[in-house]
Coordinates of C-alpha atoms in Angstrom, one line a residue:
Chain A
M235 CA 47.4 58.6 -101.2
E236 CA 44.1 60.0 -101.2
T237 CA 41.3 58.3 -98.6
L238 CA 39.1 55.7 -100.0
K239 CA 35.6 55.6 -98.2
I240 CA 34.0 52.0 -98.0
V241 CA 30.4 51.8 -96.4
K242 CA 28.7 48.6 -95.9
I243 CA 24.9 48.7 -95.1
G244 CA 22.9 45.5 -94.2
G245 CA 19.6 44.1 -94.4
N246 CA 18.6 45.7 -91.8
I247 CA 18.6 49.5 -93.1
I248 CA 17.9 47.8 -96.6
E249 CA 14.4 46.9 -95.4
D250 CA 12.8 50.1 -93.5
E251 CA 12.8 52.8 -95.6
T252 CA 13.1 55.8 -93.6
S253 CA 16.5 54.1 -92.6
L254 CA 17.0 53.5 -96.2
N255 CA 16.3 57.0 -97.1
A256 CA 18.3 58.8 -94.0
F257 CA 21.3 56.7 -94.5
L258 CA 21.6 57.2 -97.8
K259 CA 21.5 61.2 -97.2
L260 CA 24.7 60.3 -94.4
F261 CA 26.3 58.5 -97.3
S262 CA 25.4 61.6 -100.5
N263 CA 27.3 64.1 -97.3
L264 CA 30.6 62.1 -97.0
E265 CA 33.4 63.8 -98.7
G266 CA 35.9 62.7 -100.9
K267 CA 36.0 59.3 -103.2
K268 CA 33.5 56.5 -101.8
I269 CA 32.0 52.9 -102.2
L270 CA 28.9 51.8 -101.1
V271 CA 28.6 48.1 -100.3
H272 CA 25.2 46.3 -99.3
G273 CA 23.6 43.3 -98.4
G274 CA 20.3 41.8 -99.2
G275 CA 17.8 41.7 -96.3
K276 CA 15.0 39.3 -95.7
R277 CA 13.3 40.5 -99.0
A278 CA 14.9 37.7 -101.1
T279 CA 13.7 35.0 -98.6
S280 CA 10.0 36.6 -99.0
V281 CA 10.5 36.7 -102.8
A282 CA 12.0 33.3 -103.2
L283 CA 8.8 31.8 -100.2
K284 CA 6.1 33.7 -102.8
L285 CA 7.6 32.2 -105.8
G286 CA 7.3 28.6 -104.1
I287 CA 11.2 28.0 -103.6
E288 CA 12.0 26.8 -100.5
S289 CA 15.4 27.6 -98.4
Q290 CA 17.1 24.5 -98.1
M291 CA 19.2 24.1 -95.1
V292 CA 22.1 22.4 -94.4
N293 CA 23.6 22.5 -90.6
G294 CA 21.9 25.3 -89.6
R295 CA 23.3 27.3 -93.0
R296 CA 21.5 28.3 -96.4
V297 CA 22.3 26.5 -99.1
T298 CA 22.5 29.0 -102.7
D299 CA 20.7 26.4 -104.9
A300 CA 19.9 26.9 -108.3
K301 CA 16.6 28.5 -107.9
T302 CA 17.4 30.4 -105.3
L303 CA 20.4 32.1 -106.6
E304 CA 18.3 33.3 -109.6
V305 CA 16.0 35.0 -106.4
I306 CA 19.2 36.6 -105.2
T307 CA 20.3 38.0 -108.5
M308 CA 16.4 39.3 -109.0
V309 CA 16.4 41.0 -105.5
Y310 CA 19.8 41.8 -104.6
G311 CA 21.0 42.9 -108.1
G312 CA 17.9 44.5 -109.6
L313 CA 15.2 45.4 -107.1
V314 CA 17.7 46.3 -103.9
N315 CA 20.7 47.6 -106.1
K316 CA 19.1 49.6 -108.9
N317 CA 16.6 51.1 -106.2
V318 CA 19.8 52.6 -104.2
V319 CA 21.2 53.8 -107.1
A320 CA 17.9 56.1 -108.6
K321 CA 17.8 57.2 -104.8
L322 CA 21.1 58.1 -104.8
Q323 CA 21.4 59.9 -108.3
A324 CA 18.0 61.9 -107.0
L325 CA 20.8 62.7 -103.9
N326 CA 23.3 63.9 -107.2
V327 CA 25.5 60.8 -106.1
N328 CA 26.3 59.7 -109.7
A329 CA 26.1 56.1 -108.7
I330 CA 26.8 53.2 -111.0
G331 CA 25.5 49.4 -109.3
L332 CA 27.9 46.8 -109.5
T333 CA 27.8 43.2 -109.3
G334 CA 31.1 41.5 -109.7
A335 CA 30.8 40.3 -112.6
D336 CA 30.4 43.8 -114.0
V337 CA 33.8 45.4 -115.2
N338 CA 34.8 42.1 -113.9
S339 CA 35.2 43.9 -110.8
I340 CA 35.1 40.5 -108.3
S341 CA 35.6 37.0 -109.6
S342 CA 35.1 34.0 -107.1
E343 CA 35.4 30.4 -107.2
K344 CA 32.1 28.2 -106.1
R345 CA 33.4 27.0 -102.8
P346 CA 34.5 23.5 -102.8
I347 CA 32.2 20.4 -101.7
K348 CA 33.6 19.4 -98.4
E349 CA 31.1 18.4 -95.9
V350 CA 28.5 20.8 -96.9
D351 CA 27.8 21.7 -100.4
F352 CA 26.6 25.7 -100.3
G353 CA 25.5 25.2 -103.5
F354 CA 26.2 28.7 -106.0
V355 CA 28.0 30.6 -103.4
G356 CA 31.1 31.9 -104.0
D357 CA 34.6 33.0 -102.5
V358 CA 35.9 35.8 -103.4
K359 CA 39.4 34.9 -106.0
K360 CA 40.3 38.3 -107.2
V361 CA 39.6 42.4 -106.9
A362 CA 40.2 44.3 -110.1
H363 CA 41.0 47.3 -108.2
E364 CA 42.5 49.2 -111.9
S365 CA 39.1 48.3 -113.0
I366 CA 36.7 49.4 -110.1
D367 CA 39.4 52.7 -109.9
K368 CA 38.7 53.6 -113.4
L369 CA 34.7 54.1 -112.5
I370 CA 36.1 56.2 -109.2
Q371 CA 38.0 58.1 -111.6
A372 CA 35.6 58.9 -114.0
D373 CA 33.7 60.6 -111.1
F374 CA 31.4 57.4 -110.5
I375 CA 30.1 55.8 -107.1
P376 CA 30.5 52.6 -106.9
V377 CA 27.4 50.6 -105.3
F378 CA 28.1 46.6 -104.8
C379 CA 25.2 44.2 -104.6
A380 CA 26.7 40.8 -102.9
I381 CA 27.0 38.7 -105.6
T382 CA 30.1 37.8 -108.0
H383 CA 30.5 35.8 -110.1
D384 CA 33.3 33.2 -111.8
G385 CA 34.4 34.2 -115.0
N386 CA 32.8 31.5 -116.4
G387 CA 29.5 32.9 -117.0
Q388 CA 28.0 31.2 -113.9
L389 CA 27.2 34.5 -111.0
L390 CA 27.9 33.2 -106.9
N391 CA 26.2 34.8 -103.9
T392 CA 28.9 36.4 -101.9
N393 CA 28.9 37.8 -98.6
A394 CA 28.4 41.1 -98.5
D395 CA 31.2 41.5 -95.4
T396 CA 33.8 39.4 -97.3
I397 CA 32.8 41.5 -100.4
T398 CA 33.8 45.1 -98.4
S399 CA 37.1 43.4 -96.9
Q400 CA 38.4 42.2 -100.4
V401 CA 37.1 44.9 -101.8
A402 CA 39.0 47.5 -99.6
I403 CA 42.1 45.2 -99.6
G404 CA 42.1 45.3 -103.7
M405 CA 41.8 49.6 -103.3
S406 CA 44.4 49.5 -100.7
K407 CA 47.2 49.1 -103.6
L408 CA 45.9 52.9 -105.1
Y409 CA 44.2 54.6 -101.8
K410 CA 44.6 55.0 -97.7
T411 CA 41.2 53.1 -97.1
S412 CA 38.7 53.3 -94.6
V413 CA 35.9 51.0 -94.3
Y414 CA 32.7 51.5 -92.2
Y415 CA 31.0 48.6 -91.1
C416 CA 27.3 49.9 -90.2
F417 CA 25.4 47.6 -88.0
E418 CA 22.6 48.0 -85.0
L419 CA 25.5 48.5 -82.0
N420 CA 27.1 52.1 -81.7
G421 CA 30.2 50.0 -81.7
V422 CA 32.4 47.3 -80.3
L423 CA 31.3 47.2 -76.3
E424 CA 33.0 46.5 -73.5
N425 CA 29.8 45.6 -71.6
I426 CA 27.9 43.7 -74.0
Q427 CA 24.5 44.5 -71.4
D428 CA 25.6 48.5 -71.7
K429 CA 25.4 49.7 -75.1
N430 CA 26.8 52.9 -74.7
S431 CA 30.3 51.5 -73.5
V432 CA 31.1 52.0 -76.8
I433 CA 35.2 50.9 -77.3
K434 CA 36.5 54.0 -79.4
H435 CA 39.5 52.6 -80.2
I436 CA 41.3 49.3 -80.6
D437 CA 44.8 48.7 -82.4
S438 CA 46.5 45.2 -82.5
K439 CA 47.5 46.0 -78.7
T440 CA 44.2 46.8 -77.1
Y441 CA 42.7 43.8 -79.1
K442 CA 45.1 41.3 -77.4
Y443 CA 44.3 42.8 -73.9
L444 CA 40.1 42.4 -75.0
L445 CA 40.6 38.8 -76.0
D446 CA 42.8 38.1 -73.0
R447 CA 40.5 39.8 -70.7
G448 CA 37.3 37.5 -72.6
I449 CA 35.5 41.4 -73.6
I450 CA 35.2 40.2 -77.5
A451 CA 34.0 36.6 -77.2
D452 CA 30.9 35.5 -79.6
G453 CA 30.2 36.9 -82.7
M454 CA 32.3 39.8 -81.9
L455 CA 35.4 37.5 -82.2
P456 CA 35.0 36.2 -86.7
K457 CA 34.5 39.9 -87.1
L458 CA 37.1 41.5 -85.6
E459 CA 39.9 38.3 -86.8
N460 CA 38.6 39.7 -90.2
C461 CA 39.0 43.4 -89.3
F462 CA 42.4 42.8 -88.3
D463 CA 43.2 40.4 -91.4
A464 CA 41.9 43.4 -93.8
L465 CA 44.4 45.6 -91.8
K466 CA 46.6 43.2 -92.1
N467 CA 46.5 43.6 -95.9
G468 CA 46.6 46.7 -97.0
V469 CA 43.7 48.4 -95.6
N470 CA 44.4 51.3 -93.1
T471 CA 41.2 52.1 -91.1
I472 CA 37.6 49.6 -90.0
N473 CA 35.2 51.7 -88.4
M474 CA 32.1 49.5 -86.6
G475 CA 29.2 51.1 -85.1
N476 CA 25.6 52.5 -86.6
T477 CA 24.8 54.4 -89.3
D478 CA 25.3 58.0 -87.1
M479 CA 29.1 57.1 -87.5
L480 CA 28.9 59.0 -91.3
I481 CA 28.1 62.7 -89.3
K482 CA 30.9 64.4 -88.9
A483 CA 30.8 65.6 -85.1
N484 CA 29.6 61.5 -84.3
D485 CA 32.5 60.0 -82.3
N486 CA 30.7 57.3 -81.2
F487 CA 32.1 54.4 -82.9
T488 CA 34.9 52.0 -82.5
K489 CA 37.8 52.6 -84.7
I490 CA 40.1 49.9 -85.6
T491 CA 43.7 50.2 -86.2
L492 CA 47.0 47.8 -86.6
Chain B
M52 CA 34.6 60.4 -136.0
E53 CA 35.2 56.9 -134.9
T54 CA 32.1 54.0 -135.7
L55 CA 29.8 52.9 -132.5
K56 CA 27.8 50.1 -132.8
I57 CA 24.6 49.4 -130.9
V58 CA 22.7 46.3 -131.2
K59 CA 19.7 45.8 -129.4
I60 CA 18.6 42.5 -129.7
G61 CA 14.7 41.0 -128.5
G62 CA 12.8 38.8 -125.7
N63 CA 12.8 36.0 -128.3
I64 CA 16.5 35.8 -128.2
I65 CA 16.7 36.3 -123.6
E66 CA 14.1 33.9 -123.6
D67 CA 16.0 30.8 -125.4
E68 CA 19.4 30.1 -123.9
T69 CA 20.6 28.7 -127.1
S70 CA 20.1 32.0 -129.3
L71 CA 21.3 34.0 -126.7
N72 CA 24.1 31.7 -126.1
A73 CA 24.8 31.7 -130.2
F74 CA 23.9 36.1 -130.5
L75 CA 25.7 36.8 -127.3
K76 CA 29.1 34.9 -129.0
L77 CA 28.6 37.0 -132.7
F78 CA 28.3 40.2 -130.5
S79 CA 31.5 39.0 -128.9
N80 CA 33.3 39.1 -132.1
L81 CA 32.0 42.6 -133.4
E82 CA 34.9 44.6 -134.0
G83 CA 35.6 48.3 -132.4
K84 CA 33.5 49.7 -130.2
K85 CA 29.7 48.8 -129.1
I86 CA 27.0 48.6 -127.1
L87 CA 23.9 46.0 -126.1
V88 CA 20.2 47.0 -125.6
H89 CA 18.5 44.4 -124.6
G90 CA 14.5 43.6 -124.1
G91 CA 13.2 42.0 -121.0
G92 CA 11.0 38.5 -122.9
K93 CA 8.0 37.0 -120.9
R94 CA 9.7 36.1 -118.1
A95 CA 8.8 39.5 -116.4
T96 CA 5.2 38.3 -117.0
S97 CA 5.8 34.4 -115.4
V98 CA 7.8 35.9 -113.1
A99 CA 4.4 38.0 -111.8
L100 CA 1.9 35.5 -112.3
K101 CA 3.8 33.0 -109.5
L102 CA 3.9 36.3 -107.6
G103 CA 0.1 36.4 -107.5
I104 CA 0.6 40.3 -109.7
E105 CA -1.8 40.0 -112.5
S106 CA -1.1 41.8 -116.1
Q107 CA -3.1 45.1 -115.6
M108 CA -4.4 45.8 -119.5
V109 CA -6.1 49.1 -121.0
N110 CA -7.2 49.4 -124.2
G111 CA -4.8 46.5 -125.0
R112 CA -2.2 48.2 -123.6
R113 CA -0.1 46.7 -120.5
V114 CA -0.1 48.9 -117.4
T115 CA 3.3 49.0 -115.0
D116 CA 2.0 49.8 -111.9
A117 CA 4.3 49.6 -109.1
K118 CA 4.4 45.9 -108.2
T119 CA 4.7 45.4 -112.0
L120 CA 7.6 47.8 -111.8
E121 CA 9.4 45.8 -109.0
V122 CA 9.0 42.5 -111.5
I123 CA 10.6 44.2 -114.4
T124 CA 13.2 45.7 -111.6
M125 CA 13.7 42.4 -110.5
V126 CA 14.2 40.5 -114.1
Y127 CA 15.3 43.1 -116.7
G128 CA 17.6 45.0 -114.1
G129 CA 18.6 42.2 -111.9
L130 CA 18.7 38.3 -113.4
V131 CA 18.5 39.3 -117.5
N132 CA 20.9 42.1 -117.0
K133 CA 23.6 40.9 -114.7
N134 CA 23.5 36.8 -116.1
V135 CA 24.1 39.0 -120.1
V136 CA 26.8 40.3 -118.2
A137 CA 28.7 37.3 -116.9
K138 CA 28.0 35.4 -120.3
L139 CA 29.7 38.3 -121.7
Q140 CA 32.5 37.9 -119.2
A141 CA 33.1 34.7 -120.0
L142 CA 33.6 35.6 -124.0
N143 CA 36.4 38.0 -122.6
V144 CA 33.7 41.4 -123.4
N145 CA 34.3 43.4 -120.6
A146 CA 30.5 44.3 -120.2
I147 CA 29.3 46.9 -117.1
G148 CA 25.1 46.1 -117.1
L149 CA 22.9 49.4 -117.0
T150 CA 19.7 50.9 -116.5
G151 CA 19.3 54.5 -117.1
A152 CA 19.9 55.5 -113.2
D153 CA 23.3 53.7 -113.2
V154 CA 25.6 56.7 -113.8
N155 CA 22.2 58.6 -114.8
S156 CA 22.7 57.5 -118.4
I157 CA 19.1 57.9 -119.5
S158 CA 16.7 60.4 -117.7
S159 CA 13.0 59.7 -118.7
E160 CA 9.6 61.0 -117.0
K161 CA 6.6 59.5 -116.0
R162 CA 4.4 59.7 -118.8
P163 CA 1.3 62.0 -118.3
I164 CA -1.9 60.4 -117.5
K165 CA -4.3 60.9 -120.8
E166 CA -6.9 58.4 -121.8
V167 CA -4.5 55.7 -120.3
D168 CA -2.5 55.5 -117.0
F169 CA 0.5 53.6 -118.3
G170 CA 1.6 53.9 -114.6
F171 CA 5.5 53.8 -114.2
V172 CA 6.8 54.2 -117.6
G173 CA 9.2 56.4 -118.5
D174 CA 9.7 58.6 -122.2
V175 CA 13.3 59.7 -122.6
K176 CA 14.0 63.0 -121.9
K177 CA 18.0 63.0 -121.8
V178 CA 20.5 60.9 -122.7
A179 CA 23.8 61.6 -120.7
H180 CA 26.2 60.6 -123.7
E181 CA 29.4 62.2 -121.7
S182 CA 28.5 59.6 -119.1
I183 CA 28.5 56.9 -121.2
D184 CA 31.2 57.8 -123.1
K185 CA 33.6 57.7 -119.9
L186 CA 32.6 54.4 -119.5
I187 CA 33.4 53.1 -123.6
Q188 CA 36.8 55.2 -123.2
A189 CA 37.5 52.9 -120.1
D190 CA 37.2 50.1 -122.7
F191 CA 33.8 48.8 -120.8
I192 CA 30.6 47.5 -122.9
P193 CA 27.3 48.9 -121.4
V194 CA 24.6 47.2 -121.8
F195 CA 21.3 48.2 -121.1
C196 CA 17.9 46.7 -119.6
A197 CA 15.0 48.7 -120.0
I198 CA 14.7 50.2 -117.4
T199 CA 15.3 54.5 -117.1
H200 CA 14.8 56.6 -114.2
D201 CA 13.2 60.2 -113.5
G202 CA 16.2 61.6 -111.2
N203 CA 13.9 61.5 -108.3
G204 CA 14.4 58.4 -106.9
Q205 CA 11.7 56.5 -109.2
L206 CA 12.6 54.0 -111.5
L207 CA 10.3 53.9 -114.5
N208 CA 9.4 51.2 -117.3
T209 CA 10.9 52.6 -120.9
N210 CA 10.9 50.6 -124.3
A211 CA 14.0 48.6 -125.2
D212 CA 13.5 49.9 -129.2
T213 CA 13.6 53.4 -127.9
I214 CA 16.2 53.5 -125.8
T215 CA 18.2 52.0 -128.0
S216 CA 17.5 55.0 -130.4
Q217 CA 17.6 57.5 -128.0
V218 CA 21.2 55.9 -127.0
A219 CA 22.3 56.1 -130.9
I220 CA 21.1 59.8 -131.4
G221 CA 22.8 60.6 -127.8
M222 CA 26.4 58.7 -128.7
S223 CA 25.6 59.9 -132.6
K224 CA 27.5 64.0 -130.7
L225 CA 30.5 61.5 -130.5
Y226 CA 30.5 58.5 -132.7
K227 CA 29.6 57.5 -136.2
T228 CA 26.5 55.3 -135.3
S229 CA 25.4 52.6 -136.7
V230 CA 22.7 50.8 -134.9
Y231 CA 21.3 47.0 -135.4
Y232 CA 17.9 45.8 -134.9
C233 CA 17.7 42.1 -134.1
F234 CA 14.5 40.7 -134.9
E235 CA 13.0 37.6 -136.9
L236 CA 13.4 38.7 -140.1
N237 CA 15.8 38.9 -142.6
G238 CA 15.0 42.5 -142.5
V239 CA 12.6 44.8 -144.2
L240 CA 10.7 42.8 -146.8
E241 CA 9.7 43.5 -150.2
N242 CA 7.2 40.6 -150.0
I243 CA 5.8 40.1 -146.8
Q244 CA 4.7 36.0 -148.2
D245 CA 8.8 35.8 -148.9
K246 CA 11.2 35.6 -146.3
N247 CA 14.0 36.1 -148.5
S248 CA 13.2 39.4 -150.0
V249 CA 14.7 41.4 -148.5
I250 CA 15.2 44.9 -149.3
K251 CA 19.0 45.5 -149.0
H252 CA 18.9 48.8 -148.8
I253 CA 16.6 51.9 -147.9
D254 CA 17.0 55.4 -147.9
S255 CA 15.0 58.5 -148.0
K256 CA 13.9 58.5 -151.7
T257 CA 13.4 54.1 -152.0
Y258 CA 11.2 54.7 -148.6
K259 CA 9.5 57.3 -150.2
Y260 CA 8.9 55.1 -153.7
L261 CA 8.2 52.0 -151.3
L262 CA 5.8 53.8 -149.6
D263 CA 3.9 55.0 -152.6
R264 CA 3.4 51.3 -153.9
G265 CA 2.3 50.1 -150.5
I266 CA 5.3 48.1 -150.1
I267 CA 5.9 49.2 -146.3
A268 CA 2.9 49.0 -144.2
D269 CA 1.4 47.6 -140.6
G270 CA 3.6 46.8 -138.3
M271 CA 6.7 48.5 -140.3
L272 CA 5.5 51.5 -140.5
P273 CA 6.4 52.9 -137.4
K274 CA 9.8 51.3 -137.1
L275 CA 10.6 53.0 -140.1
E276 CA 9.2 55.9 -139.7
N277 CA 11.4 55.8 -135.9
C278 CA 14.3 54.8 -138.0
F279 CA 14.4 57.8 -140.1
D280 CA 13.4 60.3 -137.3
A281 CA 16.9 58.8 -135.4
L282 CA 18.7 59.2 -138.7
K283 CA 17.5 62.9 -139.2
N284 CA 18.8 63.6 -135.5
G285 CA 22.4 62.3 -136.1
V286 CA 22.6 57.9 -136.5
N287 CA 24.4 57.5 -139.4
T288 CA 23.1 53.4 -140.1
I289 CA 20.1 51.4 -138.8
N290 CA 20.5 47.7 -140.3
M291 CA 17.2 45.3 -139.4
G292 CA 17.6 41.9 -139.4
N293 CA 18.3 38.7 -137.7
T294 CA 21.7 38.4 -135.3
D295 CA 22.9 36.7 -138.5
M296 CA 23.5 40.7 -139.7
L297 CA 26.1 40.4 -137.1
I298 CA 28.2 38.2 -138.7
K299 CA 30.7 39.7 -141.4
A300 CA 30.3 37.9 -144.6
N301 CA 26.9 38.0 -144.5
D302 CA 24.8 41.5 -146.2
N303 CA 21.5 40.0 -145.9
F304 CA 19.9 42.3 -144.3
T305 CA 18.1 46.3 -144.7
K306 CA 20.5 48.7 -144.3
I307 CA 19.1 52.3 -143.5
T308 CA 20.3 55.4 -144.6
L309 CA 19.0 59.3 -144.8

């Protein structure tokens, strides 16, 4: 099986032109078949504010109403996605920008209303791995933003981390998949106070050990739970660290395997 | 040679939900290989206004400054394009939304500054017909918005009619191409006062005849000049009329051939 790399970057990189350009250069040098997934960043919030759309929060969580969804579609699907594609083209990466609606790549269903109505938020239902693969086989590099659709004409806001893991799980039917979650830290840290205490390799056994010792807790816990869920569903390797982990010689990041 | 239909719709259809849905239904019923090109409409102007970006006009023509380009990228490339794609998916059309940056499909160069600096406006330089064809061969339906790129990372605002004719010329290397320009009139009219006086067929000979008699003048003249230019460069047929021309039984529109 051929390897497919799926790289996720967050808003912190998207928002800073210098960081974005540096990252895209690294991404362009990445060998083999690859997919990029990007988050949106605070740009959507600032555009919404200027348009007089207030962010609705319920129990501390953002609600995507119809107006907010329009802003997200404009900012993530248009401004961010298409500028990333144009920048990648300038680096000779034959990128193609996608939402989940394009080639019906990621369908989702509107999150059911329980205690909170999150509005136009979609939970991923199906990844059309064969359609995505047609693009990859044509030597195009898919660039996903954090938008899916319900198949009935409705776009839906979807978490970029979830899109990453679901696309990776889907593509695992055809490829040996390696996911790269780029974030601010160098990796999963043994000591949260020491940014250089990167745990280089976590597998099911060491994960249990780290859990038992309370080394993995708080925000890192759900992140790693998601990772192991993806690994159990076919994903081969998950890497967590800052964008430098895309540099070939660098091994200062966390590699997670089953 | 197989036939490829290239349909262009303008802002008037995009802006009206009922018209748009009716058109997309017609487009979905269109048999064979096809491409959609859409204009933007006034939505970009209203979003720009809300964001406090004033439309700069020089000699009565709109200038695309950096801020306006951002709005165009948000509205045409994001909001309009992705909603059209989602609506087409709901009609079982496996659409893929594109700017000229995606798969490097349409490269352009920034219009040189002469009397007027039009800003970030691009004149089409090259259509990557083989890349576009890879999408068509994969049974995807390309949906273009009116944005191109310069290959150096810069998106550029480009007229949707120009994109339509240039894509059609490019695709003529691989297909027998039929272009459908949807606009408000039923077609080219013999008598501008009588909306039913549609001239059903214009070829080079009848065009000369109509020109000599002054029947074609004003706004229709550059439109038809562009049509004959496209026909001379490989396009097979150009059709002009309202969206009803996509209904099979209807022949009340203008068909233009060499």
